[in-house]
Short mmCIF file of C-alpha atoms in Angstrom, two decimals:
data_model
loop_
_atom_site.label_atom_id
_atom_site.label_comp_id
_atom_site.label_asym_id
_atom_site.label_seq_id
_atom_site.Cartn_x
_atom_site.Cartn_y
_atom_site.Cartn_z
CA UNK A 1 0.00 0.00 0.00
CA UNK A 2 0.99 3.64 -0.47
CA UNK A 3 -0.52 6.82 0.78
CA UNK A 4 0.55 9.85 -0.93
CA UNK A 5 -0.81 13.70 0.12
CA UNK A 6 -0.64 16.36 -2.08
CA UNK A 7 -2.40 20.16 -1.54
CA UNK A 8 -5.54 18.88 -2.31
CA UNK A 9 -5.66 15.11 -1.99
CA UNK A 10 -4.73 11.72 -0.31
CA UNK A 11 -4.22 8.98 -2.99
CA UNK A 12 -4.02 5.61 -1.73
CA UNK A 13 -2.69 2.71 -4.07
CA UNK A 14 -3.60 -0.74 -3.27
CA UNK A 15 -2.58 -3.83 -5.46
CA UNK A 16 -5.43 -5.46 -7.33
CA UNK A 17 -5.54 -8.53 -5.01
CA UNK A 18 -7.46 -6.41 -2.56
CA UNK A 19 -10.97 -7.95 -1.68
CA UNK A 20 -12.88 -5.76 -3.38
CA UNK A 21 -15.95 -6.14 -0.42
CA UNK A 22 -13.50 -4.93 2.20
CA UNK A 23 -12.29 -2.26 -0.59
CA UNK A 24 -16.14 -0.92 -0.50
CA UNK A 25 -16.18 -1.01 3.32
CA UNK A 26 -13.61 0.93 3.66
CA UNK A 27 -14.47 3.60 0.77
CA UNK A 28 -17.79 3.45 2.92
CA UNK A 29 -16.27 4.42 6.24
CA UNK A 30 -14.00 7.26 4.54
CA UNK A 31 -17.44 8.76 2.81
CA UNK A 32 -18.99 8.62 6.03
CA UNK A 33 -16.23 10.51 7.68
CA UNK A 34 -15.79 13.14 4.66
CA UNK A 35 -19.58 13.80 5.43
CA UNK A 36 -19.81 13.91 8.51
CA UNK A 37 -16.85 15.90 9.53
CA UNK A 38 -18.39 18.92 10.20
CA UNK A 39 -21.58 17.56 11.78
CA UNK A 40 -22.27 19.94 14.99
CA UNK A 41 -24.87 17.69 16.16
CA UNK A 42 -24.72 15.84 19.74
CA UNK A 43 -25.14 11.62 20.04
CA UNK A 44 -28.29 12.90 22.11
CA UNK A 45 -29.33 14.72 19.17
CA UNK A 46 -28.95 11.98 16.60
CA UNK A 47 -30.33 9.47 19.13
CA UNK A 48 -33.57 11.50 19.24
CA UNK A 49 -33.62 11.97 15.38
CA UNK A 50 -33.01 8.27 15.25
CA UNK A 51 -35.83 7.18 17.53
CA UNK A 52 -38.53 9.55 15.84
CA UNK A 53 -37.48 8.10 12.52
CA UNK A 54 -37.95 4.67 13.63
CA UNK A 55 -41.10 5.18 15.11
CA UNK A 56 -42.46 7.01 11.86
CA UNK A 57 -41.36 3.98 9.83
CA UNK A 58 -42.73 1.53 11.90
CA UNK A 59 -46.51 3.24 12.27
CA UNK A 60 -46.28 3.59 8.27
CA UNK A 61 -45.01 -0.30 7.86
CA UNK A 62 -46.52 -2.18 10.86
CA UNK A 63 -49.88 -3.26 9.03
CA UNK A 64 -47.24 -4.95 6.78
CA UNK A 65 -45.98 -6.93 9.47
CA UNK A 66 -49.05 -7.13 11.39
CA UNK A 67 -52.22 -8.71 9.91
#
């Protein structure tokens, strides 16, 4: 593996015989941190936001799981 940095850029080379499902985890986890790096919100924050949105999906979906 190499990691270069330039001004406006980390480039990471990996040889081909990487796994390409652990590849696409780990692009996964570096998009999440790109986006989320300037996130101001608190965990109690998100866990409320989290909690609302899981109750609004379950009263529009429970007559699918409920007959």
């Amino acid at each position: 593996m190499i990691i270069e940095r330039n001004n406006k850029e980390v480039i990471i080379r990996l040889p081909a015989s990487v796994n390409t499902d652990d590849l696409q985890d780990f692009i996964d986890y570096a998009r999440y941190k790109e986006l989320t790096s300037n996130n101001k919100a608190t965990q109690n924050e998100i866990d409320e936001l989290s909690a609302k949105i899981n109750k609004d999906w379950w009263t529009e979906n429970r007559k699918r799981f409920i007959k």
